[in-house]
Tab-separated table of C-alpha atoms in Angstrom:
chain	number	residue	atom	x	y	z
A	1	MET	CA	-15.189	-29.742	-40.567
A	2	GLU	CA	-17.455	-27.036	-39.166
A	3	SER	CA	-15.733	-23.834	-38.048
A	4	VAL	CA	-16.534	-21.652	-35.033
A	5	GLY	CA	-15.633	-17.967	-35.092
A	6	ILE	CA	-13.456	-16.598	-32.281
A	7	GLY	CA	-13.127	-12.924	-31.344
A	8	LEU	CA	-10.098	-11.911	-29.274
A	9	LEU	CA	-10.045	-8.841	-27.033
A	10	GLY	CA	-6.445	-7.876	-26.358
A	11	LEU	CA	-3.145	-8.787	-27.968
A	12	GLY	CA	-0.640	-8.381	-25.176
A	13	THR	CA	1.642	-11.123	-23.907
A	14	VAL	CA	-1.157	-13.619	-23.299
A	15	GLY	CA	-3.291	-12.546	-26.258
A	16	THR	CA	-0.365	-12.951	-28.641
A	17	GLU	CA	0.264	-16.509	-27.438
A	18	VAL	CA	-3.431	-17.335	-27.750
A	19	ALA	CA	-3.616	-15.931	-31.283
A	20	ARG	CA	-0.487	-17.798	-32.333
A	21	ARG	CA	-1.855	-21.118	-31.063
A	22	LEU	CA	-5.275	-20.632	-32.672
A	23	ILE	CA	-3.660	-19.773	-36.014
A	24	ASP	CA	-0.809	-22.297	-36.059
A	25	GLU	CA	-2.559	-25.261	-34.459
A	26	TRP	CA	-6.064	-24.955	-35.908
A	27	GLU	CA	-6.064	-28.544	-37.156
A	28	LEU	CA	-5.056	-30.061	-33.796
A	29	LEU	CA	-7.527	-27.900	-31.900
A	30	GLY	CA	-10.279	-28.767	-34.366
A	31	GLU	CA	-9.704	-32.481	-33.850
A	32	ARG	CA	-9.968	-32.069	-30.102
A	33	ALA	CA	-12.968	-29.750	-30.184
A	34	GLY	CA	-15.011	-31.468	-32.885
A	35	ALA	CA	-15.091	-28.209	-34.871
A	36	THR	CA	-12.357	-25.801	-35.894
A	37	PRO	CA	-11.938	-22.643	-33.798
A	38	VAL	CA	-11.111	-19.877	-36.276
A	39	LEU	CA	-9.767	-16.548	-35.098
A	40	ARG	CA	-11.825	-13.990	-37.042
A	41	VAL	CA	-11.120	-10.634	-35.435
A	42	VAL	CA	-8.892	-9.085	-32.777
A	43	ALA	CA	-9.444	-5.820	-30.878
A	44	VAL	CA	-6.334	-3.835	-29.950
A	45	ARG	CA	-5.643	-0.295	-28.745
A	46	ASP	CA	-3.114	0.517	-31.473
A	47	ILE	CA	-3.799	-0.957	-34.901
A	48	ALA	CA	-0.598	0.475	-36.397
A	49	ARG	CA	1.717	-1.264	-33.938
A	50	THR	CA	3.889	-4.099	-35.293
A	51	ARG	CA	2.787	-7.468	-33.905
A	52	ASP	CA	4.892	-10.494	-33.044
A	53	VAL	CA	2.398	-12.874	-34.634
A	54	GLY	CA	1.265	-13.454	-38.193
A	55	LEU	CA	-2.446	-12.603	-38.240
A	56	LYS	CA	-3.397	-14.488	-41.400
A	57	ASN	CA	-6.848	-13.473	-42.595
A	58	VAL	CA	-7.618	-11.964	-39.183
A	59	ARG	CA	-9.152	-8.488	-38.950
A	60	LEU	CA	-7.500	-6.069	-36.543
A	61	ILE	CA	-9.799	-3.363	-35.167
A	62	ALA	CA	-9.756	-0.786	-32.383
A	63	ASP	CA	-13.337	-1.120	-31.122
A	64	ALA	CA	-13.796	-4.093	-28.783
A	65	HIS	CA	-17.582	-3.681	-28.860
A	66	THR	CA	-17.517	-4.359	-32.603
A	67	VAL	CA	-15.931	-7.746	-31.890
A	68	VAL	CA	-18.701	-8.595	-29.450
A	69	ALA	CA	-21.402	-7.581	-31.945
A	70	ASP	CA	-19.822	-9.367	-34.929
A	71	PRO	CA	-22.218	-12.112	-36.151
A	72	ALA	CA	-19.197	-14.160	-37.299
A	73	VAL	CA	-17.977	-14.397	-33.690
A	74	ALA	CA	-19.512	-17.154	-31.571
A	75	ILE	CA	-16.961	-17.157	-28.720
A	76	VAL	CA	-15.333	-14.078	-27.195
A	77	VAL	CA	-11.905	-14.338	-25.564
A	78	GLU	CA	-11.165	-11.484	-23.140
A	79	VAL	CA	-7.521	-10.926	-22.162
A	80	ILE	CA	-7.375	-7.136	-21.814
A	81	GLY	CA	-7.356	-7.178	-17.992
A	82	GLY	CA	-8.822	-4.731	-15.484
A	83	THR	CA	-12.493	-4.397	-14.640
A	84	ASP	CA	-13.404	-1.562	-17.001
A	85	PRO	CA	-14.351	-2.042	-19.811
A	86	ALA	CA	-13.776	-5.796	-19.456
A	87	THR	CA	-16.843	-6.409	-17.267
A	88	ALA	CA	-19.181	-4.607	-19.661
A	89	LEU	CA	-17.732	-6.433	-22.672
A	90	ILE	CA	-18.184	-9.804	-20.986
A	91	GLU	CA	-21.757	-8.915	-19.995
A	92	SER	CA	-22.618	-7.837	-23.552
A	93	SER	CA	-21.171	-11.038	-24.981
A	94	LEU	CA	-23.125	-13.250	-22.604
A	95	ARG	CA	-26.381	-11.372	-23.201
A	96	ALA	CA	-25.844	-11.979	-26.923
A	97	GLY	CA	-25.637	-15.704	-26.209
A	98	LYS	CA	-21.906	-15.861	-26.872
A	99	SER	CA	-19.724	-17.903	-24.560
A	100	VAL	CA	-16.806	-16.059	-23.000
A	101	VAL	CA	-13.298	-17.238	-22.160
A	102	THR	CA	-11.436	-14.908	-19.816
A	103	ALA	CA	-8.206	-14.760	-17.845
A	104	ASN	CA	-9.470	-11.783	-15.849
A	105	LYS	CA	-9.117	-12.536	-12.144
A	106	ALA	CA	-10.339	-9.106	-11.025
A	107	VAL	CA	-13.609	-9.429	-12.940
A	108	ILE	CA	-14.268	-13.010	-11.847
A	109	ALA	CA	-13.427	-12.251	-8.222
A	110	ALA	CA	-15.822	-9.298	-8.157
A	111	SER	CA	-18.624	-10.624	-10.365
A	112	GLY	CA	-18.071	-14.321	-11.082
A	113	PRO	CA	-21.333	-15.744	-9.671
A	114	ARG	CA	-23.423	-13.026	-11.313
A	115	LEU	CA	-21.736	-13.452	-14.696
A	116	ARG	CA	-22.030	-17.230	-14.532
A	117	ALA	CA	-25.754	-16.917	-13.847
A	118	LEU	CA	-26.069	-14.392	-16.688
A	119	ALA	CA	-24.412	-16.879	-19.040
A	120	ALA	CA	-26.848	-19.630	-18.064
A	121	GLU	CA	-29.790	-17.268	-18.510
A	122	HIS	CA	-28.795	-16.556	-22.113
A	123	GLY	CA	-27.690	-20.031	-23.153
A	124	ALA	CA	-23.984	-19.189	-23.034
A	125	ARG	CA	-21.114	-20.321	-20.830
A	126	LEU	CA	-18.384	-18.574	-18.889
A	127	TYR	CA	-14.887	-20.109	-18.815
A	128	PHE	CA	-12.168	-18.741	-16.533
A	129	GLU	CA	-9.551	-21.427	-15.937
A	130	ALA	CA	-6.757	-18.940	-16.692
A	131	SER	CA	-7.890	-16.551	-13.940
A	132	VAL	CA	-6.141	-18.644	-11.257
A	133	GLY	CA	-2.823	-20.438	-11.470
A	134	ALA	CA	-2.306	-19.883	-15.204
A	135	GLY	CA	-1.704	-23.390	-16.577
A	136	LEU	CA	-2.758	-25.221	-13.405
A	137	PRO	CA	-6.156	-26.901	-14.013
A	138	ILE	CA	-7.414	-25.916	-10.572
A	139	VAL	CA	-10.702	-24.328	-11.677
A	140	ALA	CA	-11.698	-27.437	-13.631
A	141	LEU	CA	-10.760	-29.603	-10.667
A	142	LEU	CA	-13.044	-27.648	-8.353
A	143	ARG	CA	-15.867	-27.234	-10.888
A	144	GLU	CA	-15.932	-30.851	-12.021
A	145	SER	CA	-13.745	-33.404	-10.278
A	146	LEU	CA	-14.488	-32.727	-6.605
A	147	LEU	CA	-18.225	-32.144	-6.768
A	148	GLY	CA	-18.819	-35.056	-4.387
A	149	ASP	CA	-16.538	-33.687	-1.696
A	150	ARG	CA	-17.031	-31.263	1.142
A	151	ILE	CA	-13.982	-29.016	1.014
A	152	SER	CA	-12.942	-27.498	4.330
A	153	ALA	CA	-9.794	-25.541	3.469
A	154	LEU	CA	-7.438	-24.297	0.778
A	155	ASP	CA	-3.766	-23.415	1.175
A	156	CYS	CA	-2.110	-21.819	-1.816
A	157	VAL	CA	0.905	-20.132	-3.307
A	158	ILE	CA	-0.822	-18.369	-6.205
A	159	ASN	CA	1.250	-15.309	-7.011
A	160	GLY	CA	4.391	-15.980	-8.993
A	161	THR	CA	5.836	-12.483	-8.659
A	162	THR	CA	5.956	-12.473	-4.863
A	163	ASN	CA	7.233	-16.035	-4.814
A	164	VAL	CA	10.104	-15.057	-7.132
A	165	ILE	CA	10.920	-12.080	-4.894
A	166	LEU	CA	10.830	-14.078	-1.651
A	167	THR	CA	12.894	-16.867	-3.215
A	168	GLN	CA	15.524	-14.345	-4.309
A	169	MET	CA	15.565	-12.728	-0.862
A	170	ARG	CA	16.346	-16.103	0.681
A	171	ALA	CA	18.737	-17.447	-1.953
A	172	ALA	CA	20.763	-14.256	-2.481
A	173	GLY	CA	20.344	-12.743	0.977
A	174	VAL	CA	19.067	-9.430	-0.379
A	175	SER	CA	16.411	-6.928	0.689
A	176	PHE	CA	12.866	-6.755	-0.626
A	177	GLU	CA	13.749	-3.687	-2.681
A	178	SER	CA	16.714	-5.402	-4.353
A	179	ALA	CA	14.772	-8.589	-5.040
A	180	LEU	CA	11.897	-6.588	-6.531
A	181	ALA	CA	14.250	-4.659	-8.823
A	182	ASP	CA	15.797	-7.945	-9.966
A	183	ALA	CA	12.345	-9.447	-10.620
A	184	GLN	CA	11.441	-6.390	-12.701
A	185	ARG	CA	14.632	-6.684	-14.747
A	186	ARG	CA	13.889	-10.368	-15.413
A	187	GLY	CA	10.294	-9.699	-16.432
A	188	PHE	CA	8.670	-11.371	-13.424
A	189	ALA	CA	7.344	-8.109	-11.947
A	190	GLU	CA	5.521	-5.202	-13.567
A	191	ALA	CA	6.861	-1.648	-13.541
A	192	ASP	CA	4.049	-0.979	-11.046
A	193	PRO	CA	4.066	-4.163	-8.913
A	194	SER	CA	1.374	-3.016	-6.476
A	195	LEU	CA	-1.265	-5.635	-7.319
A	196	ASP	CA	1.253	-8.397	-6.684
A	197	VAL	CA	3.356	-7.190	-3.759
A	198	ASP	CA	0.378	-5.721	-1.872
A	199	GLY	CA	-1.453	-9.046	-2.084
A	200	TRP	CA	-4.384	-8.005	-4.304
A	201	ASP	CA	-3.611	-10.478	-7.082
A	202	ALA	CA	-3.508	-13.380	-4.631
A	203	ALA	CA	-6.647	-12.104	-2.872
A	204	HIS	CA	-8.603	-12.037	-6.156
A	205	LYS	CA	-7.503	-15.572	-6.964
A	206	LEU	CA	-8.335	-16.803	-3.468
A	207	VAL	CA	-11.831	-15.310	-3.706
A	208	ILE	CA	-12.412	-17.271	-6.922
A	209	LEU	CA	-11.138	-20.528	-5.439
A	210	ALA	CA	-13.165	-20.077	-2.250
A	211	TRP	CA	-16.302	-19.411	-4.298
A	212	LEU	CA	-15.841	-22.682	-6.186
A	213	ALA	CA	-14.589	-24.748	-3.252
A	214	LEU	CA	-16.606	-23.437	-0.320
A	215	GLY	CA	-19.724	-22.135	-2.070
A	216	ALA	CA	-19.224	-18.692	-0.544
A	217	HIS	CA	-18.526	-15.561	-2.546
A	218	VAL	CA	-16.545	-13.018	-0.542
A	219	ALA	CA	-15.676	-9.518	-1.695
A	220	PRO	CA	-11.907	-9.136	-2.276
A	221	GLU	CA	-11.931	-6.274	0.236
A	222	ALA	CA	-13.043	-8.704	2.956
A	223	VAL	CA	-9.889	-10.821	2.627
A	224	ASP	CA	-7.442	-10.450	5.539
A	225	ARG	CA	-4.658	-9.150	3.304
A	226	VAL	CA	-1.052	-8.265	4.101
A	227	GLY	CA	1.464	-7.857	1.280
A	228	ILE	CA	5.214	-8.404	1.274
A	229	ARG	CA	6.472	-4.802	1.118
A	230	ASP	CA	7.498	-4.993	4.768
A	231	ALA	CA	9.076	-8.438	4.477
A	232	ALA	CA	12.548	-8.075	5.967
A	233	GLY	CA	15.538	-9.869	4.524
A	234	ASP	CA	16.716	-10.521	8.093
A	235	ASP	CA	13.479	-12.394	8.868
A	236	VAL	CA	13.689	-14.405	5.653
A	237	ALA	CA	17.301	-15.303	6.424
A	238	ALA	CA	16.669	-16.115	10.089
A	239	LEU	CA	13.745	-18.357	9.216
A	240	ALA	CA	15.807	-20.122	6.549
A	241	GLU	CA	18.370	-20.939	9.243
A	242	LEU	CA	15.546	-22.506	11.267
A	243	GLY	CA	14.314	-24.570	8.297
A	244	TYR	CA	11.452	-22.322	7.164
A	245	ARG	CA	10.714	-20.565	3.885
A	246	VAL	CA	8.613	-17.423	3.646
A	247	ARG	CA	5.699	-17.547	1.185
A	248	LEU	CA	2.807	-15.223	0.471
A	249	LEU	CA	0.327	-17.833	1.657
A	250	ALA	CA	-3.316	-17.652	0.606
A	251	HIS	CA	-5.614	-19.554	2.945
A	252	ALA	CA	-9.368	-20.142	2.984
A	253	GLU	CA	-11.342	-22.194	5.475
A	254	ARG	CA	-14.926	-22.938	6.388
A	255	ALA	CA	-15.973	-23.632	9.968
A	256	ASP	CA	-18.585	-26.232	10.889
A	257	GLY	CA	-21.227	-23.544	11.222
A	258	GLY	CA	-20.601	-22.273	7.692
A	259	ALA	CA	-18.649	-19.111	8.486
A	260	VAL	CA	-15.546	-18.598	6.376
A	261	HIS	CA	-12.160	-16.953	6.630
A	262	LEU	CA	-9.891	-15.844	3.802
A	263	ARG	CA	-6.417	-14.454	4.303
A	264	VAL	CA	-3.340	-13.595	2.263
A	265	ARG	CA	-0.241	-13.031	4.413
A	266	PRO	CA	3.505	-13.576	4.359
A	267	THR	CA	3.925	-16.836	6.255
A	268	ALA	CA	6.805	-18.953	7.520
A	269	VAL	CA	6.308	-22.419	6.008
A	270	GLY	CA	7.850	-25.378	7.828
A	271	ALA	CA	10.024	-28.034	6.177
A	272	ARG	CA	7.328	-30.737	6.370
A	273	HIS	CA	4.676	-28.590	4.714
A	274	LEU	CA	3.723	-29.381	1.110
A	275	LEU	CA	4.306	-25.748	0.108
A	276	HIS	CA	7.801	-25.548	1.590
A	277	ASP	CA	9.720	-26.133	-1.666
A	278	VAL	CA	7.400	-24.261	-4.065
A	279	ASP	CA	10.031	-21.787	-5.268
A	280	ASP	CA	10.302	-19.092	-7.943
A	281	ALA	CA	7.326	-18.774	-10.340
A	282	ASP	CA	5.768	-22.091	-9.344
A	283	ASN	CA	2.209	-22.058	-7.989
A	284	ALA	CA	0.561	-24.719	-5.866
A	285	VAL	CA	-2.883	-25.270	-4.368
A	286	ILE	CA	-3.632	-27.710	-1.543
A	287	ILE	CA	-7.258	-28.786	-1.181
A	288	SER	CA	-8.434	-30.342	2.081
A	289	SER	CA	-11.658	-32.332	1.724
A	290	ASP	CA	-13.542	-35.142	3.407
A	291	LEU	CA	-13.401	-37.864	0.728
A	292	ALA	CA	-10.330	-37.061	-1.380
A	293	ALA	CA	-8.478	-35.928	1.762
A	294	THR	CA	-5.478	-33.892	0.567
A	295	VAL	CA	-5.174	-32.960	-3.107
A	296	ILE	CA	-2.295	-30.822	-4.391
A	297	VAL	CA	-1.946	-29.215	-7.800
A	298	ARG	CA	1.388	-27.633	-8.684
A	299	GLY	CA	3.035	-26.097	-11.736
A	300	LEU	CA	4.171	-22.929	-13.450
A	301	GLY	CA	1.732	-20.234	-12.418
A	302	ALA	CA	2.932	-17.243	-14.391
A	303	GLY	CA	3.901	-16.216	-17.893
A	304	GLY	CA	2.188	-15.723	-21.212
A	305	ALA	CA	2.598	-19.281	-22.462
A	306	SER	CA	1.312	-20.864	-19.262
A	307	THR	CA	-1.726	-18.574	-19.102
A	308	ALA	CA	-2.380	-19.040	-22.821
A	309	SER	CA	-2.452	-22.799	-22.258
A	310	ALA	CA	-5.450	-22.399	-19.956
A	311	VAL	CA	-7.163	-19.892	-22.263
A	312	VAL	CA	-6.832	-22.103	-25.358
A	313	SER	CA	-7.967	-25.142	-23.383
A	314	ASP	CA	-11.101	-23.205	-22.430
A	315	VAL	CA	-11.628	-22.227	-26.082
A	316	VAL	CA	-11.550	-25.913	-27.031
A	317	SER	CA	-14.079	-26.663	-24.280
A	318	ALA	CA	-16.301	-23.792	-25.411
A	319	VAL	CA	-16.287	-25.064	-28.998
A	320	ARG	CA	-16.933	-28.630	-27.925
A	321	GLU	CA	-19.784	-27.678	-25.583
A	322	ARG	CA	-21.556	-25.219	-27.912
A	323	GLY	CA	-25.252	-25.981	-28.132
A	324	ALA	CA	-25.201	-27.957	-24.882
A	325	PRO	CA	-27.945	-27.317	-22.321
A	326	PRO	CA	-27.307	-24.326	-20.036
A	327	GLU	CA	-24.911	-25.049	-17.202
A	328	ARG	CA	-26.591	-25.832	-13.901
A	329	ILE	CA	-25.465	-23.235	-11.400
A	330	ALA	CA	-25.085	-24.224	-7.769
A	331	ALA	CA	-26.462	-21.736	-5.296
A	332	VAL	CA	-23.953	-19.340	-3.787
A	333	ARG	CA	-24.599	-17.913	-0.358
A	334	ALA	CA	-25.512	-14.257	-0.682
A	335	GLU	CA	-24.849	-13.503	2.984
A	336	VAL	CA	-21.515	-14.922	4.089
A	337	ALA	CA	-20.585	-14.950	7.771
A	338	MET	CA	-16.901	-14.226	8.314
A	339	LEU	CA	-14.862	-15.734	11.133
A	340	GLY	CA	-13.529	-13.108	13.513
A	341	ASP	CA	-10.056	-12.749	14.964
A	342	GLU	CA	-11.229	-14.621	18.059
A	343	ASP	CA	-12.087	-17.670	15.922
A	344	VAL	CA	-9.158	-17.837	13.490
A	345	GLU	CA	-6.213	-19.755	14.930
A	346	VAL	CA	-2.610	-19.323	13.770
A	347	ALA	CA	0.904	-20.018	14.977
A	348	GLY	CA	3.484	-17.274	14.795
A	349	TYR	CA	7.037	-16.038	14.539
A	350	VAL	CA	8.284	-12.875	16.202
A	351	ARG	CA	11.756	-11.303	16.266
A	352	VAL	CA	12.583	-8.663	18.851
A	353	ARG	CA	15.617	-6.678	19.870
A	354	LEU	CA	16.054	-7.005	23.616
A	355	SER	CA	16.983	-4.086	25.812
A	356	ALA	CA	19.883	-4.144	28.247
A	357	GLU	CA	17.472	-4.814	31.111
A	358	ALA	CA	18.367	-7.770	33.305
A	359	ASP	CA	16.499	-10.995	32.474
A	360	ALA	CA	15.030	-9.367	29.337
A	361	ARG	CA	14.693	-12.711	27.566
A	362	ALA	CA	12.799	-14.314	30.446
A	363	LEU	CA	10.534	-11.287	30.805
A	364	VAL	CA	9.571	-11.431	27.098
A	365	LEU	CA	8.756	-15.128	27.234
A	366	GLN	CA	6.784	-14.710	30.457
A	367	ALA	CA	4.782	-11.838	28.938
A	368	LEU	CA	3.791	-14.014	25.990
A	369	GLU	CA	2.729	-16.846	28.290
A	370	ASP	CA	0.768	-14.420	30.456
A	371	ARG	CA	-1.163	-13.229	27.393
A	372	GLY	CA	-2.164	-16.822	26.593
A	373	LEU	CA	0.426	-17.392	23.864
A	374	ALA	CA	2.478	-20.571	24.256
A	375	VAL	CA	6.166	-20.493	23.344
A	376	ASP	CA	7.179	-23.397	21.096
A	377	ALA	CA	10.818	-22.306	20.790
A	378	ALA	CA	13.046	-19.329	21.545
A	379	VAL	CA	16.412	-18.667	19.926
A	380	GLU	CA	18.838	-15.835	20.625
A	381	VAL	CA	20.621	-14.527	17.538
A	382	ALA	CA	22.919	-11.617	16.690
A	383	GLY	CA	23.627	-10.889	20.321
A	384	SER	CA	20.598	-8.887	21.450
A	385	GLU	CA	17.979	-10.340	19.111
A	386	LEU	CA	15.468	-12.979	20.183
A	387	ILE	CA	13.371	-15.136	17.856
A	388	VAL	CA	10.250	-16.716	19.339
A	389	LEU	CA	8.099	-19.332	17.655
A	390	THR	CA	4.667	-19.055	19.239
A	391	GLY	CA	2.022	-21.750	19.485
A	392	VAL	CA	-1.378	-21.974	17.833
A	393	ALA	CA	-3.810	-19.428	19.244
A	394	PRO	CA	-6.559	-17.089	18.028
A	395	ARG	CA	-5.427	-14.147	15.910
A	396	ALA	CA	-6.717	-11.790	18.607
A	397	VAL	CA	-4.408	-13.404	21.186
A	398	HIS	CA	-1.398	-12.968	18.900
A	399	ASP	CA	-2.244	-9.336	18.238
A	400	GLY	CA	-2.748	-8.661	21.929
A	401	ALA	CA	0.556	-10.304	22.811
A	402	LEU	CA	2.420	-8.156	20.268
A	403	GLU	CA	0.806	-5.041	21.715
A	404	THR	CA	2.051	-6.101	25.158
A	405	LEU	CA	5.601	-6.698	23.877
A	406	ASP	CA	5.599	-3.212	22.390
A	407	THR	CA	5.103	-1.747	25.890
A	408	LEU	CA	7.794	-3.766	27.704
A	409	THR	CA	10.973	-2.047	28.860
A	410	SER	CA	12.752	-5.360	28.185
A	411	VAL	CA	11.967	-4.954	24.445
A	412	ASP	CA	13.869	-2.329	22.522
A	413	ARG	CA	11.935	-2.971	19.315
A	414	ILE	CA	9.760	-5.555	17.564
A	415	LEU	CA	11.716	-6.275	14.378
A	416	GLY	CA	9.368	-8.685	12.608
A	417	ALA	CA	6.250	-10.814	13.018
A	418	LEU	CA	4.778	-13.440	10.681
A	419	ASP	CA	2.260	-16.236	10.690
A	420	ARG	CA	3.713	-19.759	10.743
A	421	VAL	CA	2.511	-23.125	9.444
A	422	GLU	CA	4.121	-26.481	9.987
A	423	ALA	CA	2.633	-29.524	8.230
């Protein structure tokens, strides 16, 4: 059987799993690909370091550019992460006519359409299933299976680290800081968790999904992004009592006129919602479209093995599709209109500490109504605390109502505020 040379950039957690599968399962992968993918060379930072994988007949080198230039390498697998030098290495590979498999969400979010066009220009292909949802085949679903649909919205839980933290906060009744420390001890969170807990990881993934689903490429900086650092254990617990679970919800939508909105925010998810029971490291993506209606994909969205599954699957596809005509690239809107806060509608949750003023509860509820924000429910807890579930209204109305509450003498303090979704 013909063999196809593979060059691997990076041998961390994911890279090690990819190398192990390519080496140990070469016969199975060859049967599925129609030619045998053979790992020829791996680029690592430290050649002398002991590796947890037997690299039989595989060269280990320090210069990633040498891997890209190697004539024995037909497909480059990039799993080093970050944008520099990953972007340049991917560009060089594609210009050399070599297909690239990557798990790099930051690179694809920033440059995906440009790199995909570059691949087509040079007779190569760009594969990035592992950049979103690890082992969930969501990229393939959007690139291939739903091409006949008009997709209007996406709702996702696509960051395993924050989901583990929020699940622990609810289940154990602990603070964000305690849940984060526990997630770090268990290997679910990095020593520096900023990309996850500040919402950047989810924002990058949402940008990629929105590009494929909505045909609009939005800069990650344009995502309405709020992380979970300020998520209060008291809010998580109070919402659990009311039947809600807090998720870092990633949402994208396209209005009839073509304008789009992308947001990543901690959100109270109602019991009837499909994302309500997506706990721990599970990921899930809900696709709303005209023909297929509601499609949900769910599974383990974190970990080396899960991510490696998507990477190796893309390697098999790259081997199988070598020599095929260049991929036809759908046009992506260069100028994307973004929906403003007056056009984006959300429901909400707010928890306040009431002052000792007479009729404080009634005054708070009346102030919300006066600002155009309907009250769906109001519950007094812990003596002086009031929880209000507000109705669907534009983001600007919610923000204005919170500003009003902050000025009321009947409100001692606003303790927490979150978006809310029901079904």
